[in-house]
Amino acid sequence: MLDKLKGLLKGHEDTARQGVEKAGDAFDAKTQNKYQSQVDTAQQKLNEQLGSQEQRPEDRPPT
């Protein structure tokens, strides 16, 4: 199931990251930051699954 989800998100990682951030922020607002550290950890884990936000070597312009 996770592989299928990753396939659907391929090429849309930035949009997915933004969604993860918005969802976490909304949850924090609803719970008055009661679970902020857990939400931050979940956001970090999801972003790791989406891949690095940094440019990959093959995407970098030549120097």
Short mmCIF file of C-alpha atoms in Angstrom, two decimals:
data_model
loop_
_atom_site.label_atom_id
_atom_site.label_comp_id
_atom_site.label_asym_id
_atom_site.label_seq_id
_atom_site.Cartn_x
_atom_site.Cartn_y
_atom_site.Cartn_z
CA MET A 1 0.00 0.00 0.00
CA LEU A 2 2.82 2.40 0.88
CA ASP A 3 4.54 1.71 -2.44
CA LYS A 4 1.32 2.50 -4.31
CA LEU A 5 0.96 5.77 -2.39
CA LYS A 6 4.58 6.68 -3.13
CA GLY A 7 3.94 6.00 -6.81
CA LEU A 8 0.95 8.33 -6.81
CA LEU A 9 2.94 11.08 -5.11
CA LYS A 10 5.99 10.78 -7.36
CA GLY A 11 6.64 14.17 -8.90
CA HIS A 12 4.35 15.89 -6.38
CA GLU A 13 6.53 15.68 -3.28
CA ASP A 14 6.50 19.43 -2.64
CA THR A 15 2.71 19.54 -2.74
CA ALA A 16 2.52 16.55 -0.39
CA ARG A 17 4.96 18.23 2.03
CA GLN A 18 2.80 21.34 2.05
CA GLY A 19 -0.25 19.19 2.81
CA VAL A 20 1.56 17.46 5.66
CA GLU A 21 2.54 20.83 7.13
CA LYS A 22 -0.98 22.26 6.81
CA ALA A 23 -2.56 19.16 8.34
CA GLY A 24 -0.11 19.23 11.25
CA ASP A 25 -0.69 22.93 11.82
CA ALA A 26 -4.46 22.43 11.76
CA PHE A 27 -4.21 19.58 14.26
CA ASP A 28 -1.98 21.69 16.50
CA ALA A 29 -4.51 24.53 16.37
CA LYS A 30 -7.43 22.23 17.24
CA THR A 31 -5.55 20.67 20.18
CA GLN A 32 -4.00 23.96 21.33
CA ASN A 33 -0.51 22.49 20.71
CA LYS A 34 -1.09 19.78 23.33
CA TYR A 35 0.47 17.16 21.03
CA GLN A 36 2.89 19.44 19.19
CA SER A 37 5.98 17.26 19.69
CA GLN A 38 4.15 14.15 18.45
CA VAL A 39 2.78 16.06 15.46
CA ASP A 40 6.24 17.40 14.63
CA THR A 41 7.68 13.88 14.82
CA ALA A 42 4.93 12.54 12.53
CA GLN A 43 5.53 15.38 10.06
CA GLN A 44 9.25 14.65 10.04
CA LYS A 45 8.69 10.92 9.46
CA LEU A 46 6.27 11.59 6.61
CA ASN A 47 8.69 14.03 4.99
CA GLU A 48 11.45 11.43 5.26
CA GLN A 49 9.21 8.93 3.45
CA LEU A 50 8.62 11.49 0.70
CA GLY A 51 12.35 11.90 0.21
CA SER A 52 14.85 14.62 0.82
CA GLN A 53 13.83 18.18 0.15
CA GLU A 54 17.34 18.97 -1.04
CA GLN A 55 18.24 18.65 -4.69
CA ARG A 56 19.60 15.30 -5.76
CA PRO A 57 23.04 15.32 -7.42
CA GLU A 58 21.56 14.63 -10.85
CA ASP A 59 19.21 17.63 -10.47
CA ARG A 60 21.95 20.12 -9.58
CA PRO A 61 23.25 22.43 -12.29
CA PRO A 62 26.88 21.87 -13.32
CA THR A 63 29.43 24.08 -11.59
#
